[in-house]
Structures are given as C-alpha cells and as structure tokens.
Amino acid sequence: MAEKKVRVLLGTRKGAYVVESDSKRKSWRVGQVESPGREVFHVTSDPRHPGHLYAAINDWMFGPIVKRSTNWGKTWEEITTPLMPATQERKPEFDTSGGEVQRPKHAITNLWHFEPGHADEPETLFLGVDPHMLFRSDDLGKSWVAVDSINNHSTKTDWGPGAGGPCMHTILIDPKDRRRMYVGMSAAGTFRSENGGKSWTAANKGVETPFLPHKYPEVGQCVHHVVLDPANPDTAYRQDHGGMYVSHDRMANWERIGKSIPTFKQFEDDFGFAVASAPALPGRAFFVPLEGRSRVTVQGGLQVFEWNDTKRSWRALMTATKIPGNYGVHREGMNTDALDPAGIYVGTTTGQLVLSPDAGKSWSQVPFQFPGIHSVHVVSPS
Amino acid sequence: MLEVRLDAWMRELGVRDVERLDASNVKELLDELERRYPRLRLKLRDETGGLRRYVRVFVDGEDAGRGDGTAVPLSGVHTVDILHSIAGG
C-alpha cells in the first residue's frame, strides 16, 4: 500500500520524534516522544523495509542503545548494540588545559550514524560510532562486525577527535554501485572504498585544515558532513571545518566553493555543519553558514544558501531577517524530501524545525518547541 | 545474604527495588543481577566490564570507587546500593 505521508524523523537532546504531514506539507502532527530525556544523535529510515526506523541513542546513564521500530515509530524495541573489540584501543584525548580526558579505553562512547545498505543488500546496515569506528550488520542488526579495514587504517595515527569526539558520522553508499562507499570522520576526513569496504583510500585532496600547521595533509580534516548529488553520485558536496567544497570525481579532488558565498565577505569564513541535496534539484546543494567561533548563524538570523553547481553560483533561499536569532544547526540538522517541488527542512540546536515546501520560495516553522535537534531525516511518500 | 538496593532509574529495566543474593565481590554481584535481569546487561557496565560513568556502587555505605570498583570484596557486607549520580541538564 502506497504511503501518502511525509515523515520528518528528529533525533534530539531529549528523545526521538516523528512529525507527520501530507504532501502539501502545510500542517504537521507531532507524535509521542520516544526515549524521552535521552540523547538521540540520529534517527533514520530503511527504504528497503518501509516502516523500519532506527535510532542511535546515547543515554547518560545506560550508555549507547540501538532501537528499531517496524511501524513508523508507533512502538520501538531495543536491538543489539555493537561492542568495541577488546583488541581495539581508543587514542588518548586531551582537554583544553592539556589534561587527558578519562574515558574507557575499550568501550564505545556514542553511536553517531545509521546507514541502510544498498538496495541489493536488503539485510545490511552500517553504523558509525565514537571512537572512529564503522560496524556492519548483515542480519538487520541482530549482530554487528567491526570493519577493521577502516577502523585500523594505516593513516589512523594522524586522526584526531573533533569537538564532538572522535566520531564516524557520515556513511555514504553509491546508489549506482554498492561496492563504492564513503565514510567521514572528525577529525580524520573522508575515505573512499571501491570494493565494498575491503580497503579504503583517503579522499581529502584540496580540503584545508586551518587548525593544523600543514595546510593540506592527506588526512586529519575535520569534515562535518557530506552528501552525494542525487542524479550524479560522482559529485559530492561537503561542509568541512575548513569550508564548503564540491568534488566531481568521487571525492578524489575537492574544490572550495565557500569563498564565494555572500556571507564570506563579512566573516572571511565559510564554516558550518550541515549540507543537503534534493532528488528534485540535481546539481544543487544547500548550506547553512555559521560563524566559526560562536557556531551560530551569521548576521543575526537563520540563513540557507543554495549552490548551483551548473551555474557555479550561490543564491540565498532564506535571508537573516526571515527568522532572526542566533541559531546552531548540527551536521545532520538539514535534510530534504523527494517531492517536487523539493521540501527543505532545518532543525536547530534550540529546537526549532523550519521548513520550505517549495524548494526555498517560502518558509515556515512547525509550531512545536522540540528539544535541541541533532538530526533531521525526511521520509517521502512512496 | 546481601541486600542489594537499586535506584528508581532501573525500574524501567524490570528490576525490583531490593534484591537478595550472595556474591564474593561487586563483579559477581553485577553478574548475578544481569543473570536475573538480562536487560541490565551493558546498562551498568560497558563492554570492558567497567562501571559506566554515572553508576555508583556503595558497599555498606562506602563508595566502591571507579576503575577497579568491581573488584571490591563483599565478605561480611550487609548492604550494597547501586545508584546513578546526579548529572545532566
């Protein structure tokens, strides 16, 4: 039976939400919160199994918890959480005063990102965690195996933690070739596999590291988020600590595009966390510029810019006067639907869910105060 | 026999507020609790066997401490409290 609802899945500081509308995307119904009071870094859906949702929960009391719903979030069950192999030891971390942060040396701290496998592998799931590890399940989460080819990569000695910890937060699978995968880690950068994860190549050429003495190292970039172009997955759009980038060759080379975004002139900065692309708008990518030091929106209001990769130009979809305020937007805080015109959804770290149902022509806000939003994932009608 | 008092946070995992059991140290006590309540597995201890950051074990009122706290012997002990420390916001 065809699904007619648009569902926005939110991972927040205090639980997971499913927010529903129809294809007009005018009125919204907020469902009951799942895992109230718990940090939910990511909620996503599995398009191969309609109705299946996964939540990456990081509870301050009980630790990492994986939950699944098979009925669009009406009920949830706890499933197997991956465990860090005893042979894997996390690197020491240091606070700003130089003191070592005391963490268990052999335990997973946080779950960051779920990625359903390719359509040809309907039982496969991937999960990125802190510290810097990828796990794979080939039985829909009954069991997990650490992907040692990336977890013990030869460049690992040069990986560092980002401000959110040493996390694997981005996992991408080429829809046209299941053997081609990408992962993104803070602060290690992006890596590409051409053989289904058997081996990995660092993919950061051209991405600057303003926080390291060497401007263009092979690894160590603090990638914040990456998305593939919906029509041409050889093209990728990247929001990095070191700016906004595009790649046209499967991340082999990156070109910085953020220096021409209109806000760059004032701030000499193209910082941000979120980037998104939309199936109805191939060749475009959406960015939310933030001020690099304060990590909040520039010029006193939420702004969304569109990069047109064909025209090689920027366009403001939302200017700072529309929704004034100093907002934060996390790396998974922006997503799109698959409708035409495309819907664009932005969740803020202070709990506003802002959306455009018409590719950025108009914007509105869901009339509900959510906890701070970590992740936004939109499921479109089938 | 030990009296083990468990805080209200653990109620959602199906545990009772008081359990009675025999154990020679904290690790054995936690093993037995997890045997009785499988949902407790990985909730009080991580995969290394260490206590999670906000879990506190008090042995006759004395903090068992971090790190090797699970090795604290329970010979002659009457009461063990398992609590979650105040944190968050």
CSV table of C-alpha atoms in Angstrom, one decimal, chain A residues 3 23 39 46 55 78 84 177 179-180 189 194 226 285 302 343 354 375 381:
chain,number,residue,atom,x,y,z
A,3,GLU,CA,2.4,5.6,1.8
A,23,SER,CA,2.4,16.1,0.5
A,39,GLU,CA,20.3,11.9,23.7
A,46,ASP,CA,15.3,2.0,5.9
A,55,ALA,CA,17.5,5.3,16.4
A,78,GLU,CA,15.9,-2.3,21.7
A,84,MET,CA,34.1,-2.5,20.7
A,177,ASP,CA,27.4,0.8,-7.4
A,179,ARG,CA,30.9,-1.5,-3.9
A,180,ARG,CA,31.6,2.2,-3.7
A,189,GLY,CA,38.5,13.3,6.9
A,194,GLU,CA,35.7,0.8,-4.3
A,226,VAL,CA,28.9,15.2,3.1
A,285,ALA,CA,23.3,21.7,-2.7
A,302,LEU,CA,18.9,31.6,10.2
A,343,GLY,CA,11.0,20.3,0.7
A,354,VAL,CA,11.9,25.2,10.0
A,375,SER,CA,19.4,15.1,13.3
A,381,PRO,CA,5.6,9.3,0.3
